[in-house]
Coordinates of C-alpha atoms and ligand atoms in Angstrom, one line a residue:
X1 CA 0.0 0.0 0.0
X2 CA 1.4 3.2 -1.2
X3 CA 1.6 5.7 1.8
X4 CA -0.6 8.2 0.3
X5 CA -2.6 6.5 -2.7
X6 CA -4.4 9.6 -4.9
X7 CA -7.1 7.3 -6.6
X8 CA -10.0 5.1 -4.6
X9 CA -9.9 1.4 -5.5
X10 CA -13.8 1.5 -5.6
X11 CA -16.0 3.5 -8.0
X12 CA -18.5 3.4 -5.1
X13 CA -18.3 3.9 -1.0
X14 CA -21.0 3.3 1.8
X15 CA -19.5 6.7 3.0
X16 CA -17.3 9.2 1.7
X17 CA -15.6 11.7 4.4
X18 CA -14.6 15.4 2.7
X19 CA -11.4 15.8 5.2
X20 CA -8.9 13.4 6.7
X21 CA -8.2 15.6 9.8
X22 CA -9.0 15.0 13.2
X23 CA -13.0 15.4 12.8
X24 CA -12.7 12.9 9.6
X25 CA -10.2 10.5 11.5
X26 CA -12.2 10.3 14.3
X27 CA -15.8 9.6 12.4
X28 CA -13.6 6.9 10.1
X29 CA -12.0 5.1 13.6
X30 CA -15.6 5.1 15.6
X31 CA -17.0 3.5 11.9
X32 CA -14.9 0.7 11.8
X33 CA -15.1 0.0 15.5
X34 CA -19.2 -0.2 15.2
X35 CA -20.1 -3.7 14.8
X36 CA -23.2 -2.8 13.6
X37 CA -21.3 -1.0 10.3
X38 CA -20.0 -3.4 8.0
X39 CA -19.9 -0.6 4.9
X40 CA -17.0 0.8 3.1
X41 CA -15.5 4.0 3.8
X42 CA -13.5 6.1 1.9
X43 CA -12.1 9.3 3.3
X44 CA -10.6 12.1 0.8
X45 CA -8.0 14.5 1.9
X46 CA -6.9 17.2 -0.1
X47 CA -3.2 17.7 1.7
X48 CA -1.6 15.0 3.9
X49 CA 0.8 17.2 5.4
X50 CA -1.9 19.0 6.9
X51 CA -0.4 21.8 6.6
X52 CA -3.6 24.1 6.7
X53 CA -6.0 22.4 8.4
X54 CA -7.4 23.7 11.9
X55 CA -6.0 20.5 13.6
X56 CA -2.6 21.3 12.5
X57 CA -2.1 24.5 13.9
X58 CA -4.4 24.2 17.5
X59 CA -2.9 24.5 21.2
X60 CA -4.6 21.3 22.2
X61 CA -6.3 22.0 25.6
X62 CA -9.6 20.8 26.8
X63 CA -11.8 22.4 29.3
X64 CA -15.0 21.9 31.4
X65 CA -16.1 25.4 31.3
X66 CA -18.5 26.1 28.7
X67 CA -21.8 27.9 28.9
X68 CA -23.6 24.7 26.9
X69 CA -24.7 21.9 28.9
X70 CA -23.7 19.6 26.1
X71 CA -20.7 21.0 25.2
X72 CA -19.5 20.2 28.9
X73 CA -20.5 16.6 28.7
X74 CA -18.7 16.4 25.0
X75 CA -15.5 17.5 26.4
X76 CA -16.4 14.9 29.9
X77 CA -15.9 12.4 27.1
X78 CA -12.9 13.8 25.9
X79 CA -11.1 13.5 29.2
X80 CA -12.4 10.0 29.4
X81 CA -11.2 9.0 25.9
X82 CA -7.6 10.3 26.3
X83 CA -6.9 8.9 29.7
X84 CA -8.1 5.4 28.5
X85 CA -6.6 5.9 25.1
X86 CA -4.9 2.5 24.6
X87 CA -7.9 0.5 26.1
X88 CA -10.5 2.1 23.9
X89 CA -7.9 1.7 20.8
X90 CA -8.5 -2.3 21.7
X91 CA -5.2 -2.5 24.5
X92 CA -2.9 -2.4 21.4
X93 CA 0.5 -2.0 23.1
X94 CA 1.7 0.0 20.4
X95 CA -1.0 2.8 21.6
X96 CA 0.6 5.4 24.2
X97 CA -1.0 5.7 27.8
X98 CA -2.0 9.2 27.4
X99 CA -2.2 12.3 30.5
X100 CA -3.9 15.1 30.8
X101 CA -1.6 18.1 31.8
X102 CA -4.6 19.8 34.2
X103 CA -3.2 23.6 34.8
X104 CA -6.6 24.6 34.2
X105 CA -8.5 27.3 32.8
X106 CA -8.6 30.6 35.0
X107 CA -11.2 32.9 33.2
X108 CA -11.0 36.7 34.6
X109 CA -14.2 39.0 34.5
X110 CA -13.3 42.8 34.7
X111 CA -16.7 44.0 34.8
X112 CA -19.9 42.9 37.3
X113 CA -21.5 41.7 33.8
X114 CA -18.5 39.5 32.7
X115 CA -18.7 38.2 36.7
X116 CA -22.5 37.3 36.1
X117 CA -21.9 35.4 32.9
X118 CA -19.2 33.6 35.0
X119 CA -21.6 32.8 37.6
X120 CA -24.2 31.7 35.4
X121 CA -21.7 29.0 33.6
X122 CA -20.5 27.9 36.7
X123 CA -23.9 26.9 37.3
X124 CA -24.5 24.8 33.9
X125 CA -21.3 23.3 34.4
X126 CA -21.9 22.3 37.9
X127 CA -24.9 20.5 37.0
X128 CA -22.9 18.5 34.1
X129 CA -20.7 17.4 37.0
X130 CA -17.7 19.6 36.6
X131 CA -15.6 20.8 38.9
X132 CA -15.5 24.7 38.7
X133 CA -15.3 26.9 41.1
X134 CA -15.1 30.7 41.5
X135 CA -12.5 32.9 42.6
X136 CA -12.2 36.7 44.1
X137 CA -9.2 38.7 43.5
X138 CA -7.7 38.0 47.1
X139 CA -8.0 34.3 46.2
X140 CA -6.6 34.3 43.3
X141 CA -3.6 36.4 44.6
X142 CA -3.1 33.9 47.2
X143 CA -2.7 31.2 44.7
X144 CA -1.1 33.0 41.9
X145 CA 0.8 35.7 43.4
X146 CA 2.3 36.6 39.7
X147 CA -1.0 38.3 38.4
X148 CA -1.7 41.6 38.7
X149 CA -5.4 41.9 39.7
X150 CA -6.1 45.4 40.0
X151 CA -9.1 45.6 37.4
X152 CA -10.3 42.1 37.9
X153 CA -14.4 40.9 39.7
X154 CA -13.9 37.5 39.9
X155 CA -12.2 34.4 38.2
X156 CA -13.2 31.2 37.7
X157 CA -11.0 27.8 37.8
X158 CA -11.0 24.1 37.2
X159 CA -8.4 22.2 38.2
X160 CA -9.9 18.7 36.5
X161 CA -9.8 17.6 33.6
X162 CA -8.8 21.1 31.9
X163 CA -5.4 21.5 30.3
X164 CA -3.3 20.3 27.6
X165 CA -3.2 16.6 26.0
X166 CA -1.4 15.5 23.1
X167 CA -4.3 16.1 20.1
X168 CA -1.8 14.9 17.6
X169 CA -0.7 11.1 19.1
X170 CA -4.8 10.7 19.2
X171 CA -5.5 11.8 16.0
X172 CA -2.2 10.0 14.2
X173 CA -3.6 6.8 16.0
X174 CA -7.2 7.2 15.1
X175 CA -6.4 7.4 11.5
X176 CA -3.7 4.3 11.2
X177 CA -6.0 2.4 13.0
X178 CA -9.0 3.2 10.7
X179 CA -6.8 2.0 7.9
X180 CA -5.6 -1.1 8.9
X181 CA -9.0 -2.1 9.6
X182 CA -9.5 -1.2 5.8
X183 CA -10.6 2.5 5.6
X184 CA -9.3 4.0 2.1
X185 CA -7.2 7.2 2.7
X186 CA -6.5 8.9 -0.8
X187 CA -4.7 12.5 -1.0
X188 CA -7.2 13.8 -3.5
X189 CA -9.5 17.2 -3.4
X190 CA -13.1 16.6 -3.5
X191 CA -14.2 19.2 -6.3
X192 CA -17.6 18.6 -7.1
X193 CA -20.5 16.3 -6.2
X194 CA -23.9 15.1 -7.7
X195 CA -27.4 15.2 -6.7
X196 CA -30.5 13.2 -7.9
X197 CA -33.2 14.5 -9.6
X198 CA -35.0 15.4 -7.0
X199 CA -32.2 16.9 -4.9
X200 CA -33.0 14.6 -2.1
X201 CA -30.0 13.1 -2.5
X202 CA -26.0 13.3 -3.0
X203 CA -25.3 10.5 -5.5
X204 CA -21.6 10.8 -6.2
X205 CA -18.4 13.1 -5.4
X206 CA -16.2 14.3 -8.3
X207 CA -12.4 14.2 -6.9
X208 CA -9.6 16.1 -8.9
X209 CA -8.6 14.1 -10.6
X210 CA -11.1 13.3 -12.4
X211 CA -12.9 10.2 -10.6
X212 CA -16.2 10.3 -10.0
X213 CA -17.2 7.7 -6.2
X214 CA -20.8 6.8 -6.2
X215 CA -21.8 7.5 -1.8
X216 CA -24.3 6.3 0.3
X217 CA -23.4 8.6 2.6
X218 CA -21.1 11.8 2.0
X219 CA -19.7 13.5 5.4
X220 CA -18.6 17.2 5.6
X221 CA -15.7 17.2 7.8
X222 CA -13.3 20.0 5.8
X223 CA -12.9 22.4 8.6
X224 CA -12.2 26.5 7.6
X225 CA -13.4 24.8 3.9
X226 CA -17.0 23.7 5.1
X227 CA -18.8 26.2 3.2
X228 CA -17.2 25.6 0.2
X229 CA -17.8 21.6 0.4
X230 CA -21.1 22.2 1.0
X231 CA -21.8 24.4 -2.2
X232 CA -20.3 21.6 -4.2
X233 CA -24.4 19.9 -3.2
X234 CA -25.7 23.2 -3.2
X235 CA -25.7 24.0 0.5
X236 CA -25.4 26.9 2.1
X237 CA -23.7 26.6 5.9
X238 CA -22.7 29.7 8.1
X239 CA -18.6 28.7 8.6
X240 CA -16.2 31.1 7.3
X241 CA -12.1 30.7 8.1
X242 CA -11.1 33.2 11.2
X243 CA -7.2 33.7 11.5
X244 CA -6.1 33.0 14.8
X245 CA -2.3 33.7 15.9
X246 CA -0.2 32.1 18.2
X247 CA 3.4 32.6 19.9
X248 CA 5.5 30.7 22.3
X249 CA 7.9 32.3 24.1
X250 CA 10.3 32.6 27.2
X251 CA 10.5 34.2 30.1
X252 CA 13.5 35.6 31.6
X253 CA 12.5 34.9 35.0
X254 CA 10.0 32.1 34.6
X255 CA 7.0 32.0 36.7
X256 CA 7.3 29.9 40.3
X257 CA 4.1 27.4 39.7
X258 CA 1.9 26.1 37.1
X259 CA 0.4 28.6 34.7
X260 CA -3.8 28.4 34.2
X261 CA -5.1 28.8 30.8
X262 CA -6.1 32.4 31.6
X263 CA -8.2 33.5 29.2
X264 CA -7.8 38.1 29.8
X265 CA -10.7 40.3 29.8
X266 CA -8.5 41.7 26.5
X267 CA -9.4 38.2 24.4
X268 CA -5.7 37.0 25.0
X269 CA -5.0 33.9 26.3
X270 CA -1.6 32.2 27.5
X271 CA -0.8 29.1 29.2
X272 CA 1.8 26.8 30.3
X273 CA 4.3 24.7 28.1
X274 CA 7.2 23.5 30.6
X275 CA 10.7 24.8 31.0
X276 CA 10.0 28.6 31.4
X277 CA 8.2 28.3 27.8
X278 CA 4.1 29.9 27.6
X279 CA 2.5 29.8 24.6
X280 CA -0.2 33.1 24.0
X281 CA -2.7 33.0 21.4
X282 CA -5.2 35.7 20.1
X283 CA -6.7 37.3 17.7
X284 CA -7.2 41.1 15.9
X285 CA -10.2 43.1 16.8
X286 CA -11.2 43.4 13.3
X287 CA -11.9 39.5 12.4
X288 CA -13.2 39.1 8.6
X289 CA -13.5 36.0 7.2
X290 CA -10.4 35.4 5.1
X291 CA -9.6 33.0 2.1
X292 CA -8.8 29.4 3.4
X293 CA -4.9 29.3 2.2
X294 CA -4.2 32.9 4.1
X295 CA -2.1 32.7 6.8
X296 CA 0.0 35.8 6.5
X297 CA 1.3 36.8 10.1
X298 CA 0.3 40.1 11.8
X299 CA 3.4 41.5 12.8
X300 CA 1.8 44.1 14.6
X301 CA -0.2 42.3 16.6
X302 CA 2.0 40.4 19.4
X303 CA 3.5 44.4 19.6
X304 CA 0.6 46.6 19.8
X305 CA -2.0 43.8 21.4
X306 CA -0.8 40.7 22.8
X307 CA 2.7 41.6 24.6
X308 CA 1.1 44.5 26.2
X309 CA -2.0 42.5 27.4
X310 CA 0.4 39.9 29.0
X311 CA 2.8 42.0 30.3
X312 CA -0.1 44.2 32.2
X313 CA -1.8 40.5 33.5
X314 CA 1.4 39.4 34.3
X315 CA 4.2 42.0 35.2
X316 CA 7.1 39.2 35.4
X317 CA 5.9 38.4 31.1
X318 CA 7.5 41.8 29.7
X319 CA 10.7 40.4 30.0
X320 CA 10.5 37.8 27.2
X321 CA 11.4 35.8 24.2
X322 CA 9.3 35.3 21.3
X323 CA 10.9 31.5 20.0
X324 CA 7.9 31.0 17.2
X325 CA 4.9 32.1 16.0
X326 CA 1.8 30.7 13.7
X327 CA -1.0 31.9 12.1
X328 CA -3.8 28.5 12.3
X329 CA -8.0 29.4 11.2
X330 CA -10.5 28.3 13.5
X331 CA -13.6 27.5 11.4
X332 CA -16.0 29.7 12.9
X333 CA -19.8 29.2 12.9
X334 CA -21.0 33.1 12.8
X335 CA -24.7 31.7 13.9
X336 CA -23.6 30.6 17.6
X337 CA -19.7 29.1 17.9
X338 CA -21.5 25.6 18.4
X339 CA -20.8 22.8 15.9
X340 CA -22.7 21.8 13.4
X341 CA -23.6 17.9 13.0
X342 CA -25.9 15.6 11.6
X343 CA -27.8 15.8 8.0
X344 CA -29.0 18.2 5.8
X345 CA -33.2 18.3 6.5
X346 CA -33.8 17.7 2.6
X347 CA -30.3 16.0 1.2
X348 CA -30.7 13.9 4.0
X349 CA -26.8 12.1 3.3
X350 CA -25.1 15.0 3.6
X351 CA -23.7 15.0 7.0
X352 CA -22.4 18.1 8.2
X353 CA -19.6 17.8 10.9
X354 CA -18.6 21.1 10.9
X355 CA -17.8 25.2 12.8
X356 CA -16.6 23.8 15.7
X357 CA -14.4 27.7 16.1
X358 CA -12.2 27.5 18.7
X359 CA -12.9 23.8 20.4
X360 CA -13.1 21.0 17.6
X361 CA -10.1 19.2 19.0
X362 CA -11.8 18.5 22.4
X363 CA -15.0 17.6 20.6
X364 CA -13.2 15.7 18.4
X365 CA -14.0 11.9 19.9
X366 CA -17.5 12.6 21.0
X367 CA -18.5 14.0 17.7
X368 CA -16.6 11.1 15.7
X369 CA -18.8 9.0 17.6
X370 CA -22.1 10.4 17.5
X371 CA -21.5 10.8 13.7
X372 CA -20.4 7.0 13.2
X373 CA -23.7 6.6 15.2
X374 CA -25.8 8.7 12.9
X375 CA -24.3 7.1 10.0
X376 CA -24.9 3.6 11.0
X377 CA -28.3 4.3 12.6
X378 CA -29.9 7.7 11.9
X379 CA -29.8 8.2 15.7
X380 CA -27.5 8.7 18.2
X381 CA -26.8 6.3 20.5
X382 CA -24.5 7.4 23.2
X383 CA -24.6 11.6 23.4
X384 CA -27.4 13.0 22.1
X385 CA -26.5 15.5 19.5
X386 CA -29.2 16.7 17.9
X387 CA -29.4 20.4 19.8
X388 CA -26.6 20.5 16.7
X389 CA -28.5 20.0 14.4
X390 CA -28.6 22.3 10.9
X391 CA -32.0 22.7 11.5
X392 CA -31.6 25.7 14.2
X393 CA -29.6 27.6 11.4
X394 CA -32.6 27.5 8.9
X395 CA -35.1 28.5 12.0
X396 CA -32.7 30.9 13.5
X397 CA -32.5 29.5 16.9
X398 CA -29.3 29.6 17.7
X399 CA -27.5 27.8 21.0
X400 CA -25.3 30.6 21.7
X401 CA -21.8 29.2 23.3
X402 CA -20.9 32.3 25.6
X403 CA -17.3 30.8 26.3
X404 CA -15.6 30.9 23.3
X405 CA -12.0 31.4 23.2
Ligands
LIG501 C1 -4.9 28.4 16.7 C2 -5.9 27.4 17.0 C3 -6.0 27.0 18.3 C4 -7.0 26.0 18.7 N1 -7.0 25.5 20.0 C5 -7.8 24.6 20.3 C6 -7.8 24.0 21.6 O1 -7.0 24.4 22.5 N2 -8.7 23.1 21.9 C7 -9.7 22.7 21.0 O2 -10.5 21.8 21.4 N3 -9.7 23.1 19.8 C8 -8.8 24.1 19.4 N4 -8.8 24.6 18.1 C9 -9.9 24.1 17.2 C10 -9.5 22.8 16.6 O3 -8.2 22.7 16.3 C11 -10.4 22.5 15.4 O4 -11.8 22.7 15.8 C12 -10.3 21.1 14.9 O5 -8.9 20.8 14.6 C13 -11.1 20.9 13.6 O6 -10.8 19.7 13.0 P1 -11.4 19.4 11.6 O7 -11.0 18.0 11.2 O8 -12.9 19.7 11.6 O9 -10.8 20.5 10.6 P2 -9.4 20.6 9.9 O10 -8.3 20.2 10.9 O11 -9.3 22.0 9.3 O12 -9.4 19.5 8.8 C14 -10.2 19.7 7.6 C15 -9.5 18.9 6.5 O13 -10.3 18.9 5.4 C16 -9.5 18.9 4.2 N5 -10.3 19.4 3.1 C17 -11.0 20.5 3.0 N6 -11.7 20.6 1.9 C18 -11.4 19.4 1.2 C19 -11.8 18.9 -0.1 N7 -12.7 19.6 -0.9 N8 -11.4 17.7 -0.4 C20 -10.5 17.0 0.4 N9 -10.1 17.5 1.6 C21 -10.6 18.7 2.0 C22 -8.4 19.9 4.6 O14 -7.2 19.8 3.8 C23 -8.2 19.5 6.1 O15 -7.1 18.7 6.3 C24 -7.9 25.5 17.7 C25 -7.8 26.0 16.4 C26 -6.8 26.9 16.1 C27 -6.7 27.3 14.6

């Protein structure tokens, strides 16, 4: 087997994933571990060095604190499946036993309203069973004597499950897995697909290079791209590609404890790597939608924005080191931040899996799952996803996610 064939072997799949990425990985593993599917997958990547895709470019973390009921329970999942990586993978030895690195997330409110909406999540999180709890300013000073806390209402922490783990080892595993239980991974661009007559329907998917692969089932899972793989059957989706920037550095004098995620009142965000290394991410005020193979750096950015937002949070951060710097795009859904899963209400095998924004990577098992479950049975078994469904885009009804990042 070549390592990365460009042409099917079939003329016709059970289900053809747009996107070999985490979300497409993750959907192809949880397929081939349903016993219940016995069909033949095909998934279609347009670049296998990822070198533009979302997953490529994240920070990795996880976190309980969301303002969705459901988007705490998907990421309850996520915790689970990383911790019992190699047992869910089968106990194949080759697997790595995976941790979570739990600094947490520290969110600071600067204003009674931002307090409120912290006290208000804290109470949908704590009845999904997380572990959040708030924080005043003398509290936090007590356990974090590096922040400067003049402006700050109240924070809000979890130590559990929140923090870093290794996106990459889960999604590299997921996807050599999936093909030695017989998934087809070709590097190939989906460019086109068919409907039936009555539209009800995607018949095939037109690759590149010319092949046309007859699908049963056709699964959006192209990230920033979405909106353009869903024209292809004539769908409209709200997803557009956000920049997002990110920079590790060092500190001259590196901080005596543990970093939290802190996500500032100012939008930045920084956390812990190890060594005296942070890594900060944000983004620019003005945040248009962009073409999906832009990833031009703001220079001006980190100087006018980030540094100074990081150095006034943490006074010991304006002596530092800038050792890299990325630009990644989140694939933002402009209705409501939440993803976007299951079919299409009238091409009813088109299955989106899509605007995840700033927290596909945690998402990612729960929603391979629950789509390999919708595939295989039109329901969900396990999670119930259907809050996610397209349908609250074509009503207008969205389920607004208060604590994006
Ligand atoms: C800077 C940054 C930081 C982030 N931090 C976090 C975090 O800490 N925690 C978290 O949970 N999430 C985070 N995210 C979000 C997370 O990384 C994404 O939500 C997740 O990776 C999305 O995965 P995906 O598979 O849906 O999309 P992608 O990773 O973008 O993959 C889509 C794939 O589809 C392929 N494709 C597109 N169109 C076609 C086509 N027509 N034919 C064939 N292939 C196609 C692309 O080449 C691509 O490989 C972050 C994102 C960014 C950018």
């Amino acid at each position: 087997m070549a390592a990365h064939p460009h042409a099917p072997q079939h003329d016709s799949y059970d289900v053809v994933i747009v996107g070999g990425a985490i979300m497409g990985a993750s959907t192809a593993w949880f397929l081939t571990e349903n016993r219940d599917f016995d069909g033949r997958v095909l998934v279609v990547e347009r670049d296998m060095t990822f070198s533009a895709c979302s997953t490529a470019h994240t920070n990795s973390c996880m976190r309980q604190q969301f303002s969705t009921e459901l988007n705490v329970r998907i990421s309850q999942f996520a915790a689970d499946f990383v911790r019992n990586l190699r047992t869910y993978m089968g106990g194949d030895p080759r697997v790595p036993q995976l941790s979570i690195h739990e600094f947490g997330y520290m969110y600071l409110a600067d204003t009674p309203a931002g307090a409120e909406v912290l006290r208000q999540n804290l109470a949908v999180q704590h009845a999904a069973g997380a572990a959040t709890r708030l924080m005043t300013p003398d509290q936090i000073a007590a356990a974090y004597p590096f922040y400067q806390l003049d402006d700050i209402v109240l924070g809000s922490i979890n130590p559990v499950d929140e923090g870093y783990w290794d996106g990459a080892t889960v999604n590299d595993w997921w996807r050599r897995q999936a093909r030695e239980r017989g998934v087809e991974w070709v590097e190939n661009d989906v460019v086109a697909m068919t409907r039936n007559a009555a539209g009800t329907h995607v018949d095939s998917v037109t690759l590149a290079s010319g092949q046309v692969v007859a699908c049963g089932q056709v699964v959006n899972a192209s990230g920033p791209r979405a909106a353009r793989t869903a024209a292809m059957a004539g769908i409209t989706v709200p997803v557009e590609p956000r920049k997002r920037f990110t920079w590790v550095f060092r500190a001259e004098t590196p901080l005596d404890r543990d970093l939290p995620l802190t996500v500032d009142p100012s939008g930045v965000h920084v956390r812990e790597i190890g060594g005296g290394t942070y890594q900060a991410g944000g983004h620019a005020d003005i945040d248009p939608a962009v073409a999906p193979d832009d990833f031009a750096m703001d220079h001006s950015l980190w100087e006018n924005h980030i540094w100074p937002a990081l150095a006034n949070r943490i006074p010991q951060f304006e002596a530092i080191r800038v050792l890299s710097e990325w630009v990644g795009q989140y694939a933002m859904n402009t209705l409501d931040q939440n993803a976007i899963v299951g079919p299409h209400p009238e091409v009813g095998n088109f299955v989106f899996l899509n605007g995840f924004s700033g927290h596909g990577l945690q998402q990612s098992p729960a929603m391979g799952r629950g789509t390999a479950e919708w595939l295989t049975y039109g329901a969900y078994r396990t999670l119930d996803l259907g809050q996610f469904h397209y349908d609250r885009i074509t009503r207008n009804r969205p389920i607004i996610e208060r604590a994006i990042i």
